[in-house]
Each structure stands twice: as C-alpha cells, then as structure tokens.
PDB file of C-alpha atoms and ligand atoms in Angstrom:
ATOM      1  CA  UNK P 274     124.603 190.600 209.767  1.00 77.00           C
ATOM      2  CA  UNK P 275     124.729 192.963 213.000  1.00 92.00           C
ATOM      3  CA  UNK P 276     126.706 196.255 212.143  1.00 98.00           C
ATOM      4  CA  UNK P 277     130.501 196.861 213.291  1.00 98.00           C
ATOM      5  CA  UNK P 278     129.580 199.564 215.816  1.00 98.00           C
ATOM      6  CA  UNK P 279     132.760 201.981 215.163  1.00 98.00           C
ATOM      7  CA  UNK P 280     133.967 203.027 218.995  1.00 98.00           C
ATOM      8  CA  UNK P 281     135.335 206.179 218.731  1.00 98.00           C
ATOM      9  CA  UNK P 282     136.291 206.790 222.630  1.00 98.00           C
ATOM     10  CA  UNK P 283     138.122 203.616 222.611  1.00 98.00           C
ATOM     11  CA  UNK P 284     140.005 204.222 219.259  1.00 98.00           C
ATOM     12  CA  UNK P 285     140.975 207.672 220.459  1.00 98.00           C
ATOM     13  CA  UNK P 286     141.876 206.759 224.369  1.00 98.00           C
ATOM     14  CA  UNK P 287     144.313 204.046 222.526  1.00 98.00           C
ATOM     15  CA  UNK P 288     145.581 206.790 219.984  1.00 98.00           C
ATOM     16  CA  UNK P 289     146.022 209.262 223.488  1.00 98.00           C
ATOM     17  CA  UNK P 290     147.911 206.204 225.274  1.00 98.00           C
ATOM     18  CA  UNK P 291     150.513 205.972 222.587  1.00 98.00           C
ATOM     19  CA  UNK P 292     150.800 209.827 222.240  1.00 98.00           C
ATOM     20  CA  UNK P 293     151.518 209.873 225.970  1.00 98.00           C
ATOM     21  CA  UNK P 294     154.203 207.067 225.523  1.00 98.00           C
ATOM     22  CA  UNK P 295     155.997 209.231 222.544  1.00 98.00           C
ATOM     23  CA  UNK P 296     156.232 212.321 224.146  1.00 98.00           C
ATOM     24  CA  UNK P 297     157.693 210.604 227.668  1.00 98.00           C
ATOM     25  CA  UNK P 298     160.128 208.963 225.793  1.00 98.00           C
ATOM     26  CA  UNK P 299     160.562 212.772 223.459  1.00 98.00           C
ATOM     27  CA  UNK P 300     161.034 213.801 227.244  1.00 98.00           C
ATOM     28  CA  UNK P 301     163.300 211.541 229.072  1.00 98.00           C
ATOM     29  CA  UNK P 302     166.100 210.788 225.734  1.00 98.00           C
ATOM     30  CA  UNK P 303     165.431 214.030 224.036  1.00 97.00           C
ATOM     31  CA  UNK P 304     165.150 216.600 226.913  1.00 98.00           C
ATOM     32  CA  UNK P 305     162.304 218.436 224.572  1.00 98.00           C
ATOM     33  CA  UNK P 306     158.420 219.320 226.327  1.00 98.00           C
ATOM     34  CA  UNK P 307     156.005 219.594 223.371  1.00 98.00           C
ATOM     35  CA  UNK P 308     154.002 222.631 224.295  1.00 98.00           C
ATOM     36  CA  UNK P 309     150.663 223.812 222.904  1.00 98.00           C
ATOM     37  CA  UNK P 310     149.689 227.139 223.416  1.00 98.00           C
ATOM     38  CA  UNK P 311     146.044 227.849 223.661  1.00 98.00           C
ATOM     39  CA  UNK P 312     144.092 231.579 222.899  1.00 98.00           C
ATOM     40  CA  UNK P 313     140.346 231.572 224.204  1.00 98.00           C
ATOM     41  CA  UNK P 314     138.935 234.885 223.177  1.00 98.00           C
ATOM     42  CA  UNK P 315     135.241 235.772 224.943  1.00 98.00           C
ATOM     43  CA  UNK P 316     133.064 233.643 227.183  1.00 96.00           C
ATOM     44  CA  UNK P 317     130.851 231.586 224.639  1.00 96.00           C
ATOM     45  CA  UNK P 318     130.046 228.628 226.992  1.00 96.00           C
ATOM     46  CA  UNK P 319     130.572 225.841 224.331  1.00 94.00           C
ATOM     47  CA  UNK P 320     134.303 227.188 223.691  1.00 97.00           C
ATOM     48  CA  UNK P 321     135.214 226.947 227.049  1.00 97.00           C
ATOM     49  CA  UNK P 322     134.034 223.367 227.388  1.00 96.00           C
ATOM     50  CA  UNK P 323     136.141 222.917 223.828  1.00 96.00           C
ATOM     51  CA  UNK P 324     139.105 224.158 225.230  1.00 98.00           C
ATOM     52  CA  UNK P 325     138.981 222.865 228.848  1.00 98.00           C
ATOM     53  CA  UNK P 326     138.935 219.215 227.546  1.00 97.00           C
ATOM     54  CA  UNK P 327     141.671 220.032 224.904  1.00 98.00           C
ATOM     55  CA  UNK P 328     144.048 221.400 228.275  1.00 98.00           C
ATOM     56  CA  UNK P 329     142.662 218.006 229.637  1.00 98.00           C
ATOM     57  CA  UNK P 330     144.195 216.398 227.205  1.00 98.00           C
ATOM     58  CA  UNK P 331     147.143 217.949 227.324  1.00 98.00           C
ATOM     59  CA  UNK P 332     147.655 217.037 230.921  1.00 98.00           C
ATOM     60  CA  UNK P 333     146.834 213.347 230.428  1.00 98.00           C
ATOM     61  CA  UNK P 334     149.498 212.852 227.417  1.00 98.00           C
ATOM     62  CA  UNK P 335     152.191 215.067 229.376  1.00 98.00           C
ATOM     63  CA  UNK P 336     151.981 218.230 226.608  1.00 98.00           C
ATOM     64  CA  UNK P 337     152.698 221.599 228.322  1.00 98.00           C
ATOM     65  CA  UNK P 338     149.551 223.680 227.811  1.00 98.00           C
ATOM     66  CA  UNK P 339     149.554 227.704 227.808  1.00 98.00           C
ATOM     67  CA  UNK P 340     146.415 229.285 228.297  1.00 98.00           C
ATOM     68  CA  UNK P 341     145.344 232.604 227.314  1.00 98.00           C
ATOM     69  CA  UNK P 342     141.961 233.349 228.254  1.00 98.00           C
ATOM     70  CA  UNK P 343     141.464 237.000 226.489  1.00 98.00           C
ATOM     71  CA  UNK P 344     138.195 239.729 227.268  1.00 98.00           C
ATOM     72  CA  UNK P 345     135.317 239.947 224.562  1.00 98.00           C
ATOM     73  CA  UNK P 346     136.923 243.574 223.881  1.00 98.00           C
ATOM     74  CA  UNK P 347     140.343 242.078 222.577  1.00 98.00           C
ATOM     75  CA  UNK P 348     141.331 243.946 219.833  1.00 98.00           C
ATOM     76  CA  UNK P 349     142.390 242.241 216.241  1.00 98.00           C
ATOM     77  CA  UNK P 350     145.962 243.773 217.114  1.00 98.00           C
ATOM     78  CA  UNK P 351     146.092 242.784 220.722  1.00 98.00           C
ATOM     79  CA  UNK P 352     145.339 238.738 219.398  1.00 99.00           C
ATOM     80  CA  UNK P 353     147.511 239.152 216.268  1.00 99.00           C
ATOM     81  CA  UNK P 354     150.598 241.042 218.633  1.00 98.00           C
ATOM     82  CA  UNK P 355     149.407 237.505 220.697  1.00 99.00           C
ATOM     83  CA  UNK P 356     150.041 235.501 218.002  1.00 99.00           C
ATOM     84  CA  UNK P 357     152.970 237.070 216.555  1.00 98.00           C
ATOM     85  CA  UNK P 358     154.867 236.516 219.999  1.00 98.00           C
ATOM     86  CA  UNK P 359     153.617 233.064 220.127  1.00 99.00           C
ATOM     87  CA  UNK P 360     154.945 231.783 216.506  1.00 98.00           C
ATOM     88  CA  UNK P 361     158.406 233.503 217.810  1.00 98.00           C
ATOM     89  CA  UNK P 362     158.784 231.988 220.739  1.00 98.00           C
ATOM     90  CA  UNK P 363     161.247 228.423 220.092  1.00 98.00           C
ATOM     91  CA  UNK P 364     159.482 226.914 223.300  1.00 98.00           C
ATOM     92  CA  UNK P 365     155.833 227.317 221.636  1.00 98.00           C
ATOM     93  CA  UNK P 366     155.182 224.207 219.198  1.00 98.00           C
ATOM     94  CA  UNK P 367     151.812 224.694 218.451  1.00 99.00           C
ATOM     95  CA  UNK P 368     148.923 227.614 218.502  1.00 99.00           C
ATOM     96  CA  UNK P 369     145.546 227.162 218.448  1.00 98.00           C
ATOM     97  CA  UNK P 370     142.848 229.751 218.343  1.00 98.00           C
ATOM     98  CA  UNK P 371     139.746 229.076 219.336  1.00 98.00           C
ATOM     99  CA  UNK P 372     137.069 230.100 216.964  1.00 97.00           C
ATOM    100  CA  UNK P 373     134.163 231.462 216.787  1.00 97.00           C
ATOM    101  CA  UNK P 374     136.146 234.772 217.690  1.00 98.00           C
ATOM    102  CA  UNK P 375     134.529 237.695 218.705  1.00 98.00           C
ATOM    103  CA  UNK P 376     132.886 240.130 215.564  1.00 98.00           C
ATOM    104  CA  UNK P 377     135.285 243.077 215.703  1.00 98.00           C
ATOM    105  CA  UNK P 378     138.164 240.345 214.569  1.00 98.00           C
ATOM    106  CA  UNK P 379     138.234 239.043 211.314  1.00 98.00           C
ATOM    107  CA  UNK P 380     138.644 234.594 211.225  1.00 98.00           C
ATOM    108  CA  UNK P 381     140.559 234.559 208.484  1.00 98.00           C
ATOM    109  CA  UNK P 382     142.964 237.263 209.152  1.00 98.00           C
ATOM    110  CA  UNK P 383     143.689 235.579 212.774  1.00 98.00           C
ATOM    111  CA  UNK P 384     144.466 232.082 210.592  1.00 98.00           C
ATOM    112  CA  UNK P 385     146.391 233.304 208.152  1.00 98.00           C
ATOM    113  CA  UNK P 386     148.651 235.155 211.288  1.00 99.00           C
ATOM    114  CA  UNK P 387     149.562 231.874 212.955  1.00 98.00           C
ATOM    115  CA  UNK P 388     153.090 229.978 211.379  1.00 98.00           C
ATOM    116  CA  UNK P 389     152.420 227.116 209.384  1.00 98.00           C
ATOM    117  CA  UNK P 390     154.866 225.297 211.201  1.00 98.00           C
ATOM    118  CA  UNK P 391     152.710 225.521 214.299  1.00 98.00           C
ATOM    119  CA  UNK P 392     149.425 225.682 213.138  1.00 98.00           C
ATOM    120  CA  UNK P 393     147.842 222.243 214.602  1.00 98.00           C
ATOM    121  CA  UNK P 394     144.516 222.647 213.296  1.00 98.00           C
ATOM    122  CA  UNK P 395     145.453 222.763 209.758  1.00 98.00           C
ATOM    123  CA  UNK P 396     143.402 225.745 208.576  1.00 98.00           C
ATOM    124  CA  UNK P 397     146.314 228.297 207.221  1.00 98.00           C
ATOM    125  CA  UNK P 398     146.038 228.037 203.921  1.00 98.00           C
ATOM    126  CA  UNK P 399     149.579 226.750 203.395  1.00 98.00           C
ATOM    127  CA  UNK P 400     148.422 223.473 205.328  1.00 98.00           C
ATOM    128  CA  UNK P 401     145.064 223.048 203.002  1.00 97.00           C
ATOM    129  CA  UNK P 402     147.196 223.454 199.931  1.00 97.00           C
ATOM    130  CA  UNK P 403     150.277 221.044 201.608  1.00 98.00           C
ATOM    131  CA  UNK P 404     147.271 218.542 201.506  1.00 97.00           C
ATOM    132  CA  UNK P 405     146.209 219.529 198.435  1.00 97.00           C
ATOM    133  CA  UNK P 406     148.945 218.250 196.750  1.00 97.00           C
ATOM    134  CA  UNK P 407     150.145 216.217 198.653  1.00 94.00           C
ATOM    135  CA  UNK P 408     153.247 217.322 200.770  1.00 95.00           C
ATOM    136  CA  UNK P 409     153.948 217.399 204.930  1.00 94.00           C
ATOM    137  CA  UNK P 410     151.448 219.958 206.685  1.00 97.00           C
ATOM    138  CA  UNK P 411     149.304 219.420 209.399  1.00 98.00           C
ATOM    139  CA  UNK P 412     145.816 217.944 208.408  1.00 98.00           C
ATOM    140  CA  UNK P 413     142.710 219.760 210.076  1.00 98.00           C
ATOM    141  CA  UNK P 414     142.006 217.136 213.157  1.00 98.00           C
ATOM    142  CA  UNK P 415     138.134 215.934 212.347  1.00 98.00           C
ATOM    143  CA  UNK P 416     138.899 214.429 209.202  1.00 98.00           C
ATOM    144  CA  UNK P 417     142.186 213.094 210.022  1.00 98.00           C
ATOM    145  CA  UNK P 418     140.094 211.267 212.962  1.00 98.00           C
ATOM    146  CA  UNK P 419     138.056 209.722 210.231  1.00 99.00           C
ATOM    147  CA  UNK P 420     140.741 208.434 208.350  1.00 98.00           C
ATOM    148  CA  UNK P 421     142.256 206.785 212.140  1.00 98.00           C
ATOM    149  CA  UNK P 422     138.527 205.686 212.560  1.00 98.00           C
ATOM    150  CA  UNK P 423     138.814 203.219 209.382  1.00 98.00           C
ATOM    151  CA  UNK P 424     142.241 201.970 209.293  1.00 98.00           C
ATOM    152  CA  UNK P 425     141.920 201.174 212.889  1.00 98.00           C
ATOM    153  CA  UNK P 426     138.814 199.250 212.403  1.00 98.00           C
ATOM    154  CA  UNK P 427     140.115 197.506 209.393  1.00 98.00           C
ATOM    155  CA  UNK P 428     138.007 199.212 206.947  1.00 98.00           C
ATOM    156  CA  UNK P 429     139.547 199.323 203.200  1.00 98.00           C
ATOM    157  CA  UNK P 430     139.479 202.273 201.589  1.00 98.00           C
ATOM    158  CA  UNK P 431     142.019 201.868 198.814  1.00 98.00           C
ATOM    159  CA  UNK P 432     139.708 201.439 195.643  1.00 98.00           C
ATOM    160  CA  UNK P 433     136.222 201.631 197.575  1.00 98.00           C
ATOM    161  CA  UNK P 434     133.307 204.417 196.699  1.00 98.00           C
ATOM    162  CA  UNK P 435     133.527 207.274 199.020  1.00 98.00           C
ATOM    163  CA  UNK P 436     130.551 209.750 198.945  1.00 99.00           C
ATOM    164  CA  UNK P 437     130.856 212.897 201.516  1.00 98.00           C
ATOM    165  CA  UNK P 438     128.053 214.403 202.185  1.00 98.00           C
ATOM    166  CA  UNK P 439     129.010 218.270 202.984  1.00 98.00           C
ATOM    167  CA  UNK P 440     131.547 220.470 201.498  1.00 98.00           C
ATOM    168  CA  UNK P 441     133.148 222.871 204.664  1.00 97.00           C
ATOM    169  CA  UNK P 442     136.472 223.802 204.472  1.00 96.00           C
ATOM    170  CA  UNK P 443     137.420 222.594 208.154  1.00 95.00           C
ATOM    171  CA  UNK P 444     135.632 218.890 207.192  1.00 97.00           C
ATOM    172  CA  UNK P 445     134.159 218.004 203.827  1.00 98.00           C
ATOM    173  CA  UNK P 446     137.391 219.618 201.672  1.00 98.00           C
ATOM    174  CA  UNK P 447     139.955 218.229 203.618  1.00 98.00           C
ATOM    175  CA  UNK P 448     138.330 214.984 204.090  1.00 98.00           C
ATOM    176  CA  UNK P 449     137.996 214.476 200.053  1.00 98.00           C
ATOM    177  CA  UNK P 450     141.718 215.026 199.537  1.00 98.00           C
ATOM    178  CA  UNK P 451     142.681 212.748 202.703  1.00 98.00           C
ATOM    179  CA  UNK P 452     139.950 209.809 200.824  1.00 98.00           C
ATOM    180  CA  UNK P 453     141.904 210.362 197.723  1.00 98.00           C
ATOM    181  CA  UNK P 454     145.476 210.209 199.122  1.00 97.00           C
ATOM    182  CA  UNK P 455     143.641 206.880 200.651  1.00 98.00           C
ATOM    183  CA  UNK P 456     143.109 205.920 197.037  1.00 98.00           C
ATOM    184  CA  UNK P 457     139.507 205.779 196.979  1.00 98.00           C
ATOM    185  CA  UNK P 458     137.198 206.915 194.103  1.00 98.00           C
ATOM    186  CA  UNK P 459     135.720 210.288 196.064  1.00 98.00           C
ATOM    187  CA  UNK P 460     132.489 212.186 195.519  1.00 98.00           C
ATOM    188  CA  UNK P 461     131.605 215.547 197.283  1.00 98.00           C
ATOM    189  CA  UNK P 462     127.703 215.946 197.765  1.00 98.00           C
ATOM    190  CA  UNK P 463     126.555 219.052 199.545  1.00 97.00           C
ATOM    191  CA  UNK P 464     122.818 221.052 199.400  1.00 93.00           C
ATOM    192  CA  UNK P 465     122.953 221.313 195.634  1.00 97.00           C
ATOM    193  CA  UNK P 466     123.395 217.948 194.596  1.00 98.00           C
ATOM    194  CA  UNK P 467     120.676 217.070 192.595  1.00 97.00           C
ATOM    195  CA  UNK P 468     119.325 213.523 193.783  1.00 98.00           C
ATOM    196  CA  UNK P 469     121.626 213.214 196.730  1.00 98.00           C
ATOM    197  CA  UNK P 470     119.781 209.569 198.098  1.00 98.00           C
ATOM    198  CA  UNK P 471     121.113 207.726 194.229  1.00 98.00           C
ATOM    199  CA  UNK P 472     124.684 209.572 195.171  1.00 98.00           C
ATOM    200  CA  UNK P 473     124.778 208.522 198.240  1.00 98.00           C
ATOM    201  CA  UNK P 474     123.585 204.963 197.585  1.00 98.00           C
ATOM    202  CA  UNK P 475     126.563 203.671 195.344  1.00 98.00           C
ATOM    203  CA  UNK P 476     129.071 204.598 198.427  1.00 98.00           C
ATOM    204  CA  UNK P 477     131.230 201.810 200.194  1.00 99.00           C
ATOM    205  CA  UNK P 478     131.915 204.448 202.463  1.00 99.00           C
ATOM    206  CA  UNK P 479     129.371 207.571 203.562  1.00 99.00           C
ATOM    207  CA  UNK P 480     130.801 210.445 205.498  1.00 98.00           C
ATOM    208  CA  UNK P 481     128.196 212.524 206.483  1.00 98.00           C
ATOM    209  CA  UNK P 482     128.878 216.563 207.563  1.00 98.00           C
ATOM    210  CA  UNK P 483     126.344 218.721 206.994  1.00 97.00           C
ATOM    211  CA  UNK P 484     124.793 219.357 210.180  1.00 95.00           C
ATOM    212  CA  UNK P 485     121.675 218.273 209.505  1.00 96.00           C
ATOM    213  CA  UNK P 486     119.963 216.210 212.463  1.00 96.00           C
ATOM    214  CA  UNK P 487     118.970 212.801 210.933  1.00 96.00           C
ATOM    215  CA  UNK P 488     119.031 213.832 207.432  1.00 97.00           C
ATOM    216  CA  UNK P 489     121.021 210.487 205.916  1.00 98.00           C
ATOM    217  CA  UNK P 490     117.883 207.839 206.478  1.00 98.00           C
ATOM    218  CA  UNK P 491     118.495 203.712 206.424  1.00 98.00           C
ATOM    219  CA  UNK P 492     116.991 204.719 202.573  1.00 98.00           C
ATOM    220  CA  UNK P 493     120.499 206.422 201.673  1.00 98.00           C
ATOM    221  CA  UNK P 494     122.394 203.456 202.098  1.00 98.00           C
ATOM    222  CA  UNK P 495     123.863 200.569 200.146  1.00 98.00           C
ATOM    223  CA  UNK P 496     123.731 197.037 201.918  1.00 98.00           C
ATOM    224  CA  UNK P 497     126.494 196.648 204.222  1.00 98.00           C
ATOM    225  CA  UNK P 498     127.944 200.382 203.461  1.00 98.00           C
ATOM    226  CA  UNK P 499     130.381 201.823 206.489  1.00 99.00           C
ATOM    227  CA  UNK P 500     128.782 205.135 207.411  1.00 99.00           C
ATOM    228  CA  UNK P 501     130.773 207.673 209.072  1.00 99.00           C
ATOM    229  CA  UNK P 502     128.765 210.540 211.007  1.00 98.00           C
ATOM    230  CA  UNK P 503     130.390 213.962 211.613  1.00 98.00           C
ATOM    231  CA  UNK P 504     127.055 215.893 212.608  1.00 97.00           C
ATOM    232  CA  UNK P 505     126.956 216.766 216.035  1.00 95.00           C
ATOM    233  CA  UNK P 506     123.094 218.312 216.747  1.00 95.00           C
ATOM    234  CA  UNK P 507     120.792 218.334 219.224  1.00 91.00           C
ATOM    235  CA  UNK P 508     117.708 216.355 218.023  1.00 88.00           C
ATOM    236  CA  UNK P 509     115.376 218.863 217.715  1.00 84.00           C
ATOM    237  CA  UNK P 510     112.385 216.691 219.942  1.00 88.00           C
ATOM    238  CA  UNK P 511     114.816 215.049 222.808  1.00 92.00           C
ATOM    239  CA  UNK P 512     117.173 217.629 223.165  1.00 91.00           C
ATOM    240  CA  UNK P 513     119.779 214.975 222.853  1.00 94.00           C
ATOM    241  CA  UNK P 514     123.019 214.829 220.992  1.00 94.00           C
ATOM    242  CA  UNK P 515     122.448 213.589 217.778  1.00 96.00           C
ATOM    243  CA  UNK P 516     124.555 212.509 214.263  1.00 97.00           C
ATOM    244  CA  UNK P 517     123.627 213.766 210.711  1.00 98.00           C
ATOM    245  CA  UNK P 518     122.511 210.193 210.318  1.00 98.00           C
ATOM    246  CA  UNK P 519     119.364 208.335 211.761  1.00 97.00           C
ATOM    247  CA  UNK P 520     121.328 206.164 213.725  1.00 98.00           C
ATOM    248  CA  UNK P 521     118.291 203.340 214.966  1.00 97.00           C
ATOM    249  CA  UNK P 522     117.461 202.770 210.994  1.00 98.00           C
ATOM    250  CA  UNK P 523     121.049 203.150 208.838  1.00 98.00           C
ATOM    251  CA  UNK P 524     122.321 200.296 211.872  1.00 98.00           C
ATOM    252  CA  UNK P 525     120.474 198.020 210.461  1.00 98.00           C
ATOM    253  CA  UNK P 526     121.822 198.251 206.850  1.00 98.00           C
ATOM    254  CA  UNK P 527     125.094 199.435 207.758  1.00 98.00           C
ATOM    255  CA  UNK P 528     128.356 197.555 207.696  1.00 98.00           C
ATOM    256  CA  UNK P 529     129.920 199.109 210.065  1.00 98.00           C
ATOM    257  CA  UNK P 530     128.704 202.936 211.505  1.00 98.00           C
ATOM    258  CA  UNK P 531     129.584 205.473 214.297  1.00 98.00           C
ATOM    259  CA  UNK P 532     127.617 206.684 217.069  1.00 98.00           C
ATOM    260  CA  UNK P 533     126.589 209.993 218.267  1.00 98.00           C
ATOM    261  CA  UNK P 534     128.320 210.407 220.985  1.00 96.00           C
ATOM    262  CA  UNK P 535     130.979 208.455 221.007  1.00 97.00           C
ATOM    263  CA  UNK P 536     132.114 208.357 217.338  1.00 98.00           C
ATOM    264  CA  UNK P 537     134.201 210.712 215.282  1.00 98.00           C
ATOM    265  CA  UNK P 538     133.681 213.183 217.939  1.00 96.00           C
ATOM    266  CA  UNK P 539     136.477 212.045 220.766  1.00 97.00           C
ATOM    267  CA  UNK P 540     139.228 211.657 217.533  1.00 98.00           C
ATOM    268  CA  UNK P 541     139.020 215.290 217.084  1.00 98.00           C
ATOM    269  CA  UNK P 542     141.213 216.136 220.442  1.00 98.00           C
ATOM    270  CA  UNK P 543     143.113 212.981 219.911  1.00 98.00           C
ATOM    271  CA  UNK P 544     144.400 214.342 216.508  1.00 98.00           C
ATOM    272  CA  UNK P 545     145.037 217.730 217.508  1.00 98.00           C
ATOM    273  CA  UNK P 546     147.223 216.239 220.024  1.00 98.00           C
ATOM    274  CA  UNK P 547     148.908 214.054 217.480  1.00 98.00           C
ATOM    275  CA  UNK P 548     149.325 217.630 215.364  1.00 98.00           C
ATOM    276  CA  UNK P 549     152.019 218.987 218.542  1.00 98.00           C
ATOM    277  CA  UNK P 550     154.001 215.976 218.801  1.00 98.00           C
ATOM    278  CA  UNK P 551     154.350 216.246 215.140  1.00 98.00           C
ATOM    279  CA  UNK P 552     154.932 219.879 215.486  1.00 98.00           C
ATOM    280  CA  UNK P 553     157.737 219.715 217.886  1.00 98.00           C
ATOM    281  CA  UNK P 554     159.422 216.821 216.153  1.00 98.00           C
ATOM    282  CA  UNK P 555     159.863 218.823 213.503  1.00 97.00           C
ATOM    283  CA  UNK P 556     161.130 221.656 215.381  1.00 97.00           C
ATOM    284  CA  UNK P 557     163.488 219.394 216.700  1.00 97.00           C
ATOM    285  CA  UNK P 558     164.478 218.513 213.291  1.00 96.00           C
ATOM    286  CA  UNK P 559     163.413 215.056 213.790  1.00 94.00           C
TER     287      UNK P 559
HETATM  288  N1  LIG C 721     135.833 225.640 216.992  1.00 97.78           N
HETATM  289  C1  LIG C 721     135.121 224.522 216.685  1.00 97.78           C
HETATM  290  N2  LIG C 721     135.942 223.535 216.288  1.00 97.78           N
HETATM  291  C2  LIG C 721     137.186 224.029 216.341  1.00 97.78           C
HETATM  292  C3  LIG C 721     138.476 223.472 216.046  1.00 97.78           C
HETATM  293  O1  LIG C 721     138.642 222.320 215.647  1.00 97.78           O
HETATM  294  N3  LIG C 721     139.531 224.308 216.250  1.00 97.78           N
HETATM  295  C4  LIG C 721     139.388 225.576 216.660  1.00 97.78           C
HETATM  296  N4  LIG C 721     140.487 226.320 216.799  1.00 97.78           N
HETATM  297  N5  LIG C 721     138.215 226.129 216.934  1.00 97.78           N
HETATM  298  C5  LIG C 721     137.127 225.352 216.764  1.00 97.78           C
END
C-alpha cells in the first residue's frame, strides 16, 4: 500500500490558523498582546532568514514581535544586560535568542540568562528537566512538532516501538522524553550504536536527527513503519534540500513518512509560536 505522505506545511498552517484565532480572542475579551521579543546577534545569512520568517509569523497570528538586531562586536554583557531587561519587562512574554551567537559569547551562559517563564525554545535547563519529569515548561519546538505531526495524522504512539536516531540536546533528548510521556517503548540510537540498521528495524516509529544526508536507507525499515525525518542537508550532488532519510526508497516501505521540505521543518515556527501564547497565558495567570 502507497505511503501516508505526512504534510507538514498543511499541519502547521492549520496549527498557525488556530493560534491566530486564540490570541484574537486573548485580544478582544482579555485586553492582553502576546509579545515575543527577538535578539539577532551578527549577520550569518541563514539566521536572518530564521528569524525573518519567525517575525513573519508573528505578524500572520497577530503576536507583537520586538526585534533586536545586535553588531558581531556585542559584548556577553551588552546581550546578557539585553536579556536581563527583557525577562523584567511584564509586557515581554517570550525571548528568543538566536543561536549560533558570535565566539566571544558563551551559548550556554546566554540560555541559562533568559527566565524560564519566557524561554519559548525550551533550552534553559529548568525547561529540559520540567520535561524530564514531567511537569509544565516549555518543550524545545522541533520535537514538539513531531509529536503534532503524529497525533494529527492519526498515528498511535501509545505502546508502539520508537527508535530515534540522534541524541542532541535541542532534538534527540527532548524528543525521547516527549515519546515516553506518549507512552511508547523509546530507544535512543546515535553514532555509537553498534548495528544501528537491526535497531532501527524493530521501530513502529523512526525519527531520524543526525544530520546525515540519506543515511536511513529503505534497508532500515520495518514494513509499513512511520518514519519521521528531522535532517535538513543539502544533498551533497544536487545541491538540494535533503532529509536524513533516502526519501525515493524508505516511501516505498514506509507507512506513513515526511518530506524534505515540507515535513517536520514548517512545525518548528508553528510551535515556537504555540510556546508565547502559552507564555502569556500564564503570565496572565490563566
Ligand atoms: N538556531 C537554529 N535553530 C534554532 C532554534 O530553534 N532556536 C534558536 N534560538 N536558534 C536556533
């Protein structure tokens, strides 16, 4: 049977259309504006498109965007003064960073600077361990995507073998304790795993993230397994976009599986969104 082709821009235009709704109606009977501050430090070309269609976003749902556009030569103490006046301000609901940052400041200091309560990617520690055992934080946006991806397309997860392929702390992690909140049976693979194809070949449900063009062949995968591709590389002979997964071969012994583009990649904004309106709820105590 022909694969359930897993449509990505669809699922997250519909998840943007409802977000829009909410935050009208947060609007018009609550009086509050969710607002999303965003810090762009540098020029690196891909983080400007990254944050353009995140302020794109913004705009279409009706969230008030700030946008600070620092020099390469911002100091660590000029972003974390930045940041510091951001998490006090009671009109700011969420920050976001942009990241790579620049080498004279330090990632992980910059993360650990922004509040909890507004930190909409989910990468201060304090959200990874909320998730971790399972109490209200904000999830980090790519995997919750992947978890909107499958419920929305009727997948079951509850009970199902879930191999992920990759162990980063922004994707794989997260997305292991958001498959076992799920309820299914979860194995993390990653560049040591010793026969990786057998691992990967008992899995209901593949989620691949290791940023590897191609690297999960037809081969990997169980008869009518849902495979979920992260990757996002250019194929090294087109010069095309392409998944961690050879797309043309695992669709023909896939149950279901996303394209590249088109696939997890458009649920990534769409979540992030979903983090402010969750952010200012709460700020609202609601
Ligand atoms: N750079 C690449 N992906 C992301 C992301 O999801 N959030 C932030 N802040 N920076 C990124």
């Amino acid at each position: 049977m022909a694969a359930q082709i897993i449509d990505g821009k669809k699922i997250s235009s519909e998840i943007k259309d409802e977000l829009k709704e909410k935050v009208r109606i947060l609007k018009e009977e609550k009086g509050i504006e969710v607002t999303l501050a965003v810090i762009l430090v540098g020029e690196d070309p891909a983080s400007q498109v990254y944050v353009r269609n995140k302020k794109r976003a913004c705009e279409y749902i009706g969230i008030r965007s700030l946008s600070y556009e620092l020099p390469e030569d911002t100091t660590q103490e000029e972003l974390l003064k930045l940041i510091d006046e951001l998490n006090n301000r009671k009109d700011v609901d969420g920050i976001l960073v942009q990241m790579p940052v620049p080498e004279q400041i330090d990632e992980k200091t910059v993360i650990d600077a922004i509040s909890p309560a507004k930190d909409v990617d989910g990468f201060h520690p304090m959200s990874v361990g909320a998730l971790c055992i399972g109490e209200r934080g904000f999830v980090s946006c790519t995997p919750a995507g992947v978890i909107q991806l499958l419920k929305r397309s009727n997948i079951e997860i509850s009970g199902k073998e879930c191999v992920i392929v990759g162990r980063s702390n922004i994707v794989g992690k997260p997305m292991s304790m958001l498959m076992l909140r799920e309820n299914a049976t979860v194995t993390v693979a990653h560049s040591r795993t010793a026969d990786l194809k057998a691992v990967c070949k008992r899995a209901d449900i593949v989620i691949a993230a290791v940023g590897k063009p191609k690297m999960i062949t037809a081969d990997y995968l169980k008869e009518g397994a849902t495979v979920i591709d992260v990757g996002i590389n250019r194929n090294p002979e087109t010069g095309k976009l392409c998944g961690d997964v050879d797309y043309d071969g695992a669709v023909n012994v896939a149950g279901a599986i996303t394209p590249v583009p088109g696939g997890v990649g458009p649920m990534t904004i769409a979540m992030l969104m979903n983090n402010c309106y969750e952010a200012a709820l709460m700020h609202n105590g609601l």
